Amino acid sequence: MTPTGRKASDAPARSGVRSFTGTQLALLGSGFLVNLVSFSVYPYLAVLLRDRMALGMDQVGIVLGLATFVQFAGGVPGAALAERIGLQRSLLIAMVLQTLASLGFLAGGAWPAVTVAALFLRAAATGLYSPSVRGYVVHGASLDDRPRLVSASYATGNVGIAVGPVVGALFIHDPGGMFAVATLLHAVMTIGHALLPRERRDERETIEPLRRALHGLAVLPFVVTALTIYLHMHFYQFLSSYTEGRLPTVFYGAAMMGYSLVLAVMQPLLAQRVERMSYAHAMALGFGGLAVGMVAFTGGNEITVAAGILAIGVSNSVLFLKNVLETLSRTKRSPTVVFGHQRLAEGVGASLSGLVGGGLYHLFETTGHLPGFWAAIAAQCLLLPVIVLVVDRRLRRPAPEVAGS
């Protein structure tokens, strides 16, 4: 897609916070606050649902799984809607839905069933908000500015993810107070989004009908993104169970906060280098680092777990950013639609991780060789990317011409 702003050749080299426009700074701050509120609640949703709804953990798992699917897969219709009605309007609608969801969580203390409705409403709002805010951040930016803006968007979001659970811990015994604060904050942010300028449309941009929402999908980055999240979520979903009884809970929580902060710091620092890397090189560094991190977890002590989290943080700083930049460069669809495609890929990877990883974890746990689980994931980190690249190159190889008689 041709950028709507200045061409890369006309734009001076810029760096630092001062190079961002006021609208971009507002959007980056909004991304931080949205994740801060979401992740102050997210780690405690299982407990909240169990206490309010008297559900078993198997039922809680089903509810959370369906909500996660809506949140990720909703990025595709969310991006298609944003492409039609505009990014600023989509952000405003998403914030209204977020405010209503926070009200629902607050009211759920008296009417427990409203809690589930609020959970799905927030998931739908996130499905619309995520591609819209990232699309707006890069809207009108030159090709040279995109890596810096994308990395900044992910960095501020990761700071929110890191701080959110700490804030949530302060309100863990007073969820009503937390949801009251969240409602107020979302209401203020709704007003702020109403004041954002509406973006100017690029008349050269083709808007596909909704039935062609996946048209222009960049297949290789989609597959690699799904694979990245599939492998990453093994660490994110199962490390807490693995470290239970092995590590102090406070240490684990601090280490996971450190992981998000590593992403927040490393992505902006590596943005230009990652943009210049070949995709194969970035995959080798990223997946190789993931394998190193998974192997480190087999040690099961503070030093090896911390080293593994650090390796995975640095590796994902490369992979997450390169996947987005590669997708943007391989399709003519708008950045908003691209981010919707990315959300769908992430949903596919997260779902597969739960389905495959859960069974694999149970297998190693029941046989008494749980560290072997991480060795098995490390092997996948090395083998699966190679298979993906080999298959991609064979599919793109031109068929040999048949000699005429």
Coordinates of C-alpha atoms in Angstrom, one line a residue, residues 9 11 53-54 63-64 72 118 163 180 183 247 250 271 286 304 321 330 344 363 378 386 399:
S9 CA 13.0 9.8 0.3
A11 CA 11.5 12.4 5.1
M53 CA -20.4 -18.0 39.0
A54 CA -19.5 -21.0 41.2
V63 CA -15.5 -19.6 29.0
L64 CA -12.0 -18.1 28.8
F72 CA -8.2 -12.7 18.5
A118 CA -18.9 -8.2 30.1
V163 CA 2.4 -3.2 35.1
A180 CA -15.0 1.2 39.4
T183 CA -15.0 2.3 34.4
L247 CA 10.3 -21.3 42.6
V250 CA 7.0 -13.6 43.9
A271 CA 13.6 -1.7 15.1
G286 CA 14.2 -15.6 16.9
T304 CA 17.9 -21.1 34.5
L321 CA 8.3 -7.1 15.1
R330 CA 4.1 -8.2 1.3
L344 CA -6.2 -14.0 13.5
L363 CA 2.0 -36.7 29.0
A378 CA 12.8 -26.6 22.0
V386 CA 12.7 -25.1 8.8
A399 CA 6.9 -25.3 -12.4

